[in-house]
């Protein structure tokens, strides 16, 4: 067992990080916070909502000792070391900056901003405050993605030439923030960002140009189907994401000598094993694929523990603010191409 600064043996010598949570969204209460709560380095210490009653009920449901009726009250608490920001997309930059300037490290949900320019402002905030700021792409902490990246780097599929991604679900609830254009709703911001992030993760470099095609909901104005082509210089990402299609997700990485498939790439279940497939292409019915199974893990737990460890012991942050800016540059280019009808430089 490892005894390094990032290993489980040394974690017992690390003081837990006291976290505050901004907001009481259903996603946070049912998905991310239960995972975060499991980590010995992650101590959920306070939760804030603009509705004190809602804050108290949410805090009580998760065993969080403090509840605040405003975000500012939480940021003023000197006992809070780090803030988790799962607020609606259009509030990410403002409250991440305020939290950092209040002396808190910040893990902010994706997308961290609605443009690269806004994300770049947080680079300046991190430099100004000395606090860590990262975007919460939990998938980068999952063992299936780390092994997938390592296999690509090791040349097990030859040269990576194409990443193909699909991610969709069906939601036409007009009250859902994912269907509200003014707060950063729509398919590309919500789920297409995963295709961009993971392709950059696998290629290990930045793309040069991008083009996209969008179908907008006539009532909401959001992009309900977005397909994109991203040029990595001799290699490509192709993807489709949709908020109004059958629930599905899959990633294929095609190389010159093999193929790597991730079965549940994004919403990896916390209570079930995950699988990736390595196929040399010798059969077309996939019977030649070798399966690797990963024991059930909670990727939100792994993410918050890694961020807490970085706060206390130093070391790299998996999806730093600089990495987040790179993702927004690609998303910006995709949206620009929708308007221009041509390739746009990243």
GROMACS .gro file of C-alpha atoms in nm:
model
  346
    1UNK     CA    1   0.000   0.000   0.000
    2UNK     CA    2   0.127   0.340  -0.094
    3UNK     CA    3   0.281   0.571   0.163
    4UNK     CA    4   0.315   0.867  -0.072
    5UNK     CA    5   0.149   1.203  -0.013
    6UNK     CA    6  -0.136   1.083  -0.233
    7UNK     CA    7  -0.166   0.735  -0.084
    8UNK     CA    8  -0.425   0.605   0.161
    9UNK     CA    9  -0.170   0.523   0.431
   10UNK     CA   10  -0.066   0.887   0.467
   11UNK     CA   11  -0.422   1.018   0.466
   12UNK     CA   12  -0.460   0.943   0.835
   13UNK     CA   13  -0.200   1.209   0.905
   14UNK     CA   14  -0.390   1.475   0.706
   15UNK     CA   15  -0.630   1.710   0.882
   16UNK     CA   16  -0.975   1.686   0.720
   17UNK     CA   17  -1.088   1.981   0.511
   18UNK     CA   18  -1.401   2.157   0.635
   19UNK     CA   19  -1.631   2.213   0.338
   20UNK     CA   20  -1.918   2.454   0.286
   21UNK     CA   21  -2.181   2.396   0.019
   22UNK     CA   22  -2.350   2.673  -0.180
   23UNK     CA   23  -2.710   2.589  -0.257
   24UNK     CA   24  -2.934   2.289  -0.205
   25UNK     CA   25  -2.993   2.159  -0.557
   26UNK     CA   26  -3.144   1.817  -0.607
   27UNK     CA   27  -2.828   1.706  -0.789
   28UNK     CA   28  -2.607   1.806  -0.496
   29UNK     CA   29  -2.834   1.652  -0.232
   30UNK     CA   30  -2.885   1.321  -0.408
   31UNK     CA   31  -2.569   1.265  -0.612
   32UNK     CA   32  -2.254   1.461  -0.531
   33UNK     CA   33  -2.285   1.536  -0.159
   34UNK     CA   34  -2.358   1.178  -0.046
   35UNK     CA   35  -2.038   1.074  -0.221
   36UNK     CA   36  -1.839   1.362  -0.077
   37UNK     CA   37  -1.967   1.281   0.271
   38UNK     CA   38  -1.804   0.937   0.259
   39UNK     CA   39  -1.449   1.069   0.247
   40UNK     CA   40  -1.240   1.093   0.565
   41UNK     CA   41  -1.060   1.401   0.431
   42UNK     CA   42  -1.386   1.573   0.332
   43UNK     CA   43  -1.586   1.708   0.624
   44UNK     CA   44  -1.918   1.863   0.519
   45UNK     CA   45  -1.941   2.142   0.775
   46UNK     CA   46  -2.201   2.389   0.644
   47UNK     CA   47  -2.465   2.438   0.376
   48UNK     CA   48  -2.618   2.765   0.258
   49UNK     CA   49  -2.938   2.844   0.071
   50UNK     CA   50  -3.124   3.168   0.013
   51UNK     CA   51  -3.409   2.995   0.198
   52UNK     CA   52  -3.302   2.921   0.556
   53UNK     CA   53  -3.575   2.659   0.593
   54UNK     CA   54  -3.452   2.478   0.285
   55UNK     CA   55  -3.093   2.507   0.410
   56UNK     CA   56  -3.180   2.357   0.748
   57UNK     CA   57  -3.375   2.069   0.596
   58UNK     CA   58  -3.099   1.992   0.345
   59UNK     CA   59  -2.829   2.010   0.613
   60UNK     CA   60  -3.031   1.788   0.844
   61UNK     CA   61  -3.084   1.527   0.573
   62UNK     CA   62  -2.709   1.495   0.520
   63UNK     CA   63  -2.596   1.539   0.879
   64UNK     CA   64  -2.431   1.873   0.806
   65UNK     CA   65  -2.401   2.067   1.135
   66UNK     CA   66  -2.442   2.426   1.011
   67UNK     CA   67  -2.708   2.586   0.792
   68UNK     CA   68  -2.705   2.942   0.660
   69UNK     CA   69  -2.976   3.152   0.499
   70UNK     CA   70  -2.737   3.326   0.257
   71UNK     CA   71  -2.424   3.237   0.066
   72UNK     CA   72  -2.237   3.534   0.213
   73UNK     CA   73  -2.296   3.407   0.566
   74UNK     CA   74  -2.127   3.080   0.479
   75UNK     CA   75  -1.834   3.258   0.315
   76UNK     CA   76  -1.787   3.465   0.632
   77UNK     CA   77  -1.751   3.152   0.846
   78UNK     CA   78  -1.382   3.131   0.945
   79UNK     CA   79  -1.410   2.758   1.007
   80UNK     CA   80  -1.479   2.677   0.642
   81UNK     CA   81  -1.168   2.581   0.442
   82UNK     CA   82  -1.319   2.497   0.104
   83UNK     CA   83  -1.641   2.559  -0.086
   84UNK     CA   84  -1.828   2.331  -0.323
   85UNK     CA   85  -2.023   2.536  -0.578
   86UNK     CA   86  -2.305   2.347  -0.756
   87UNK     CA   87  -2.512   2.661  -0.823
   88UNK     CA   88  -2.676   2.719  -1.164
   89UNK     CA   89  -2.421   2.772  -1.441
   90UNK     CA   90  -2.457   3.150  -1.469
   91UNK     CA   91  -2.363   3.189  -1.100
   92UNK     CA   92  -2.046   2.981  -1.109
   93UNK     CA   93  -1.793   3.256  -1.178
   94UNK     CA   94  -1.939   3.515  -0.941
   95UNK     CA   95  -1.964   3.291  -0.639
   96UNK     CA   96  -1.641   3.104  -0.706
   97UNK     CA   97  -1.457   3.435  -0.714
   98UNK     CA   98  -1.631   3.556  -0.397
   99UNK     CA   99  -1.551   3.233  -0.217
  100UNK     CA  100  -1.183   3.247  -0.311
  101UNK     CA  101  -1.160   3.610  -0.206
  102UNK     CA  102  -1.317   3.509   0.124
  103UNK     CA  103  -1.022   3.277   0.178
  104UNK     CA  104  -1.177   2.949   0.062
  105UNK     CA  105  -1.053   2.695  -0.189
  106UNK     CA  106  -1.323   2.622  -0.446
  107UNK     CA  107  -1.441   2.315  -0.634
  108UNK     CA  108  -1.700   2.441  -0.884
  109UNK     CA  109  -1.937   2.229  -1.090
  110UNK     CA  110  -1.905   2.218  -1.465
  111UNK     CA  111  -1.918   2.422  -1.677
  112UNK     CA  112  -1.715   2.654  -1.460
  113UNK     CA  113  -1.819   2.951  -1.678
  114UNK     CA  114  -2.026   3.037  -1.982
  115UNK     CA  115  -1.724   3.158  -2.179
  116UNK     CA  116  -1.348   3.121  -2.180
  117UNK     CA  117  -1.311   3.490  -2.098
  118UNK     CA  118  -1.510   3.448  -1.778
  119UNK     CA  119  -1.315   3.134  -1.689
  120UNK     CA  120  -0.987   3.320  -1.743
  121UNK     CA  121  -1.099   3.574  -1.482
  122UNK     CA  122  -1.085   3.291  -1.228
  123UNK     CA  123  -0.724   3.221  -1.320
  124UNK     CA  124  -0.653   3.577  -1.209
  125UNK     CA  125  -0.856   3.522  -0.891
  126UNK     CA  126  -0.657   3.210  -0.808
  127UNK     CA  127  -0.332   3.398  -0.861
  128UNK     CA  128  -0.459   3.690  -0.652
  129UNK     CA  129  -0.583   3.482  -0.360
  130UNK     CA  130  -0.350   3.183  -0.359
  131UNK     CA  131  -0.653   2.953  -0.326
  132UNK     CA  132  -0.707   2.644  -0.538
  133UNK     CA  133  -0.988   2.665  -0.793
  134UNK     CA  134  -1.091   2.360  -0.992
  135UNK     CA  135  -1.375   2.245  -1.215
  136UNK     CA  136  -1.565   1.940  -1.094
  137UNK     CA  137  -1.521   1.691  -1.376
  138UNK     CA  138  -1.547   1.393  -1.142
  139UNK     CA  139  -1.488   1.148  -1.426
  140UNK     CA  140  -1.116   1.227  -1.431
  141UNK     CA  141  -1.088   1.071  -1.085
  142UNK     CA  142  -1.257   0.744  -1.183
  143UNK     CA  143  -1.018   0.448  -1.229
  144UNK     CA  144  -1.180   0.354  -1.561
  145UNK     CA  145  -1.081   0.688  -1.714
  146UNK     CA  146  -0.734   0.686  -1.561
  147UNK     CA  147  -0.672   0.338  -1.702
  148UNK     CA  148  -0.818   0.436  -2.039
  149UNK     CA  149  -0.580   0.732  -2.059
  150UNK     CA  150  -0.284   0.516  -1.954
  151UNK     CA  151  -0.364   0.253  -2.218
  152UNK     CA  152  -0.380   0.519  -2.486
  153UNK     CA  153  -0.051   0.669  -2.368
  154UNK     CA  154   0.111   0.326  -2.362
  155UNK     CA  155   0.019   0.269  -2.726
  156UNK     CA  156  -0.209  -0.026  -2.660
  157UNK     CA  157  -0.442   0.086  -2.940
  158UNK     CA  158  -0.166   0.230  -3.156
  159UNK     CA  159  -0.196   0.596  -3.246
  160UNK     CA  160  -0.522   0.753  -3.128
  161UNK     CA  161  -0.700   0.889  -3.435
  162UNK     CA  162  -1.060   0.939  -3.325
  163UNK     CA  163  -1.271   0.975  -3.012
  164UNK     CA  164  -1.644   0.920  -3.063
  165UNK     CA  165  -1.882   1.021  -2.784
  166UNK     CA  166  -2.258   1.013  -2.734
  167UNK     CA  167  -2.442   1.149  -2.431
  168UNK     CA  168  -2.816   1.204  -2.408
  169UNK     CA  169  -3.124   1.210  -2.187
  170UNK     CA  170  -3.483   1.330  -2.226
  171UNK     CA  171  -3.604   1.631  -2.026
  172UNK     CA  172  -3.868   1.881  -2.139
  173UNK     CA  173  -3.951   2.018  -1.795
  174UNK     CA  174  -3.978   2.394  -1.848
  175UNK     CA  175  -3.891   2.459  -1.483
  176UNK     CA  176  -3.563   2.265  -1.500
  177UNK     CA  177  -3.255   2.488  -1.518
  178UNK     CA  178  -3.115   2.270  -1.797
  179UNK     CA  179  -3.395   2.404  -2.014
  180UNK     CA  180  -3.343   2.771  -1.930
  181UNK     CA  181  -3.118   2.945  -2.179
  182UNK     CA  182  -3.066   3.254  -1.963
  183UNK     CA  183  -2.893   3.054  -1.686
  184UNK     CA  184  -2.670   2.851  -1.915
  185UNK     CA  185  -2.898   2.561  -2.000
  186UNK     CA  186  -2.877   2.341  -2.305
  187UNK     CA  187  -2.704   2.024  -2.416
  188UNK     CA  188  -2.354   2.152  -2.492
  189UNK     CA  189  -2.304   2.328  -2.158
  190UNK     CA  190  -2.464   2.047  -1.960
  191UNK     CA  191  -2.333   1.727  -2.117
  192UNK     CA  192  -2.145   1.807  -2.439
  193UNK     CA  193  -1.873   1.952  -2.219
  194UNK     CA  194  -1.793   1.594  -2.109
  195UNK     CA  195  -1.707   1.491  -2.464
  196UNK     CA  196  -1.474   1.789  -2.496
  197UNK     CA  197  -1.310   1.731  -2.158
  198UNK     CA  198  -1.253   1.358  -2.198
  199UNK     CA  199  -1.120   1.387  -2.553
  200UNK     CA  200  -0.863   1.640  -2.430
  201UNK     CA  201  -0.786   1.396  -2.146
  202UNK     CA  202  -0.722   1.110  -2.389
  203UNK     CA  203  -0.539   1.304  -2.659
  204UNK     CA  204  -0.324   1.486  -2.403
  205UNK     CA  205  -0.320   1.802  -2.613
  206UNK     CA  206  -0.543   2.089  -2.720
  207UNK     CA  207  -0.746   2.094  -3.043
  208UNK     CA  208  -0.696   2.352  -3.314
  209UNK     CA  209  -1.045   2.410  -3.456
  210UNK     CA  210  -1.408   2.303  -3.416
  211UNK     CA  211  -1.741   2.305  -3.593
  212UNK     CA  212  -2.092   2.223  -3.468
  213UNK     CA  213  -2.452   2.182  -3.576
  214UNK     CA  214  -2.733   2.269  -3.334
  215UNK     CA  215  -3.105   2.200  -3.319
  216UNK     CA  216  -3.275   2.440  -3.077
  217UNK     CA  217  -3.592   2.386  -2.879
  218UNK     CA  218  -3.849   2.631  -3.020
  219UNK     CA  219  -3.993   2.701  -2.675
  220UNK     CA  220  -3.682   2.710  -2.456
  221UNK     CA  221  -3.426   2.841  -2.705
  222UNK     CA  222  -3.170   2.593  -2.570
  223UNK     CA  223  -2.968   2.358  -2.789
  224UNK     CA  224  -3.153   2.028  -2.755
  225UNK     CA  225  -2.935   1.837  -3.003
  226UNK     CA  226  -2.576   1.941  -3.066
  227UNK     CA  227  -2.326   1.753  -3.278
  228UNK     CA  228  -1.964   1.858  -3.309
  229UNK     CA  229  -1.640   1.782  -3.486
  230UNK     CA  230  -1.321   1.889  -3.314
  231UNK     CA  231  -0.986   1.879  -3.495
  232UNK     CA  232  -0.685   1.775  -3.288
  233UNK     CA  233  -0.448   1.806  -3.583
  234UNK     CA  234  -0.464   1.479  -3.771
  235UNK     CA  235  -0.711   1.326  -3.522
  236UNK     CA  236  -1.072   1.404  -3.434
  237UNK     CA  237  -1.343   1.413  -3.170
  238UNK     CA  238  -1.692   1.352  -3.307
  239UNK     CA  239  -1.983   1.377  -3.066
  240UNK     CA  240  -2.357   1.417  -3.028
  241UNK     CA  241  -2.526   1.534  -2.710
  242UNK     CA  242  -2.897   1.584  -2.653
  243UNK     CA  243  -3.138   1.683  -2.378
  244UNK     CA  244  -3.429   1.540  -2.577
  245UNK     CA  245  -3.326   1.192  -2.682
  246UNK     CA  246  -3.322   0.846  -2.530
  247UNK     CA  247  -3.094   0.812  -2.228
  248UNK     CA  248  -2.759   0.685  -2.354
  249UNK     CA  249  -2.386   0.740  -2.316
  250UNK     CA  250  -2.081   0.576  -2.465
  251UNK     CA  251  -1.724   0.664  -2.564
  252UNK     CA  252  -1.511   0.488  -2.823
  253UNK     CA  253  -1.145   0.569  -2.878
  254UNK     CA  254  -1.020   0.440  -3.214
  255UNK     CA  255  -0.653   0.380  -3.273
  256UNK     CA  256  -0.446   0.248  -3.560
  257UNK     CA  257  -0.421  -0.096  -3.396
  258UNK     CA  258  -0.710  -0.118  -3.154
  259UNK     CA  259  -1.022   0.027  -3.000
  260UNK     CA  260  -1.105   0.127  -2.644
  261UNK     CA  261  -1.471   0.147  -2.539
  262UNK     CA  262  -1.603   0.288  -2.212
  263UNK     CA  263  -1.945   0.145  -2.134
  264UNK     CA  264  -2.075   0.401  -1.881
  265UNK     CA  265  -1.829   0.685  -1.928
  266UNK     CA  266  -1.993   0.975  -1.747
  267UNK     CA  267  -2.259   0.874  -1.493
  268UNK     CA  268  -2.060   0.582  -1.357
  269UNK     CA  269  -2.278   0.421  -1.086
  270UNK     CA  270  -2.144   0.433  -0.732
  271UNK     CA  271  -2.288   0.092  -0.646
  272UNK     CA  272  -2.202  -0.112  -0.956
  273UNK     CA  273  -1.881  -0.218  -1.131
  274UNK     CA  274  -1.781  -0.042  -1.452
  275UNK     CA  275  -1.631  -0.193  -1.764
  276UNK     CA  276  -1.399  -0.088  -2.041
  277UNK     CA  277  -1.329  -0.294  -2.353
  278UNK     CA  278  -0.999  -0.327  -2.540
  279UNK     CA  279  -1.050  -0.467  -2.889
  280UNK     CA  280  -0.791  -0.540  -3.156
  281UNK     CA  281  -1.061  -0.541  -3.425
  282UNK     CA  282  -1.002  -0.900  -3.531
  283UNK     CA  283  -1.378  -0.960  -3.523
  284UNK     CA  284  -1.656  -0.720  -3.612
  285UNK     CA  285  -1.902  -0.857  -3.354
  286UNK     CA  286  -1.675  -0.744  -3.067
  287UNK     CA  287  -1.607  -1.102  -2.953
  288UNK     CA  288  -1.237  -1.020  -2.969
  289UNK     CA  289  -1.273  -0.748  -2.703
  290UNK     CA  290  -1.100  -0.799  -2.369
  291UNK     CA  291  -1.306  -0.670  -2.075
  292UNK     CA  292  -1.164  -0.495  -1.771
  293UNK     CA  293  -1.403  -0.454  -1.477
  294UNK     CA  294  -1.356  -0.196  -1.203
  295UNK     CA  295  -1.501  -0.241  -0.853
  296UNK     CA  296  -1.780  -0.001  -0.763
  297UNK     CA  297  -1.646   0.338  -0.656
  298UNK     CA  298  -1.809   0.677  -0.603
  299UNK     CA  299  -1.635   0.922  -0.834
  300UNK     CA  300  -1.764   1.219  -0.634
  301UNK     CA  301  -1.603   1.072  -0.325
  302UNK     CA  302  -1.273   1.026  -0.513
  303UNK     CA  303  -1.292   1.380  -0.650
  304UNK     CA  304  -1.346   1.557  -0.317
  305UNK     CA  305  -1.083   1.345  -0.144
  306UNK     CA  306  -0.828   1.430  -0.413
  307UNK     CA  307  -0.910   1.800  -0.385
  308UNK     CA  308  -0.894   1.790  -0.004
  309UNK     CA  309  -0.560   1.610  -0.027
  310UNK     CA  310  -0.427   1.876  -0.265
  311UNK     CA  311  -0.532   2.148  -0.019
  312UNK     CA  312  -0.359   1.986   0.276
  313UNK     CA  313  -0.063   1.807   0.120
  314UNK     CA  314  -0.005   1.989  -0.208
  315UNK     CA  315   0.028   1.823  -0.543
  316UNK     CA  316  -0.160   1.868  -0.871
  317UNK     CA  317  -0.534   1.920  -0.905
  318UNK     CA  318  -0.682   1.690  -1.168
  319UNK     CA  319  -0.903   1.946  -1.343
  320UNK     CA  320  -0.743   2.277  -1.252
  321UNK     CA  321  -0.879   2.616  -1.349
  322UNK     CA  322  -0.625   2.629  -1.632
  323UNK     CA  323  -0.760   2.301  -1.770
  324UNK     CA  324  -1.112   2.439  -1.731
  325UNK     CA  325  -1.026   2.744  -1.942
  326UNK     CA  326  -0.912   2.510  -2.220
  327UNK     CA  327  -1.249   2.335  -2.217
  328UNK     CA  328  -1.437   2.662  -2.243
  329UNK     CA  329  -1.225   2.770  -2.539
  330UNK     CA  330  -1.342   2.464  -2.731
  331UNK     CA  331  -1.705   2.519  -2.629
  332UNK     CA  332  -1.680   2.884  -2.735
  333UNK     CA  333  -1.548   2.778  -3.076
  334UNK     CA  334  -1.833   2.528  -3.117
  335UNK     CA  335  -2.095   2.791  -3.039
  336UNK     CA  336  -1.925   3.043  -3.271
  337UNK     CA  337  -1.931   2.790  -3.553
  338UNK     CA  338  -2.307   2.747  -3.512
  339UNK     CA  339  -2.346   3.117  -3.593
  340UNK     CA  340  -2.080   3.138  -3.864
  341UNK     CA  341  -2.151   2.805  -4.031
  342UNK     CA  342  -1.781   2.734  -4.065
  343UNK     CA  343  -1.481   2.602  -3.878
  344UNK     CA  344  -1.369   2.822  -3.587
  345UNK     CA  345  -1.023   2.832  -3.433
  346UNK     CA  346  -0.996   2.722  -3.071
   0.00000   0.00000   0.00000
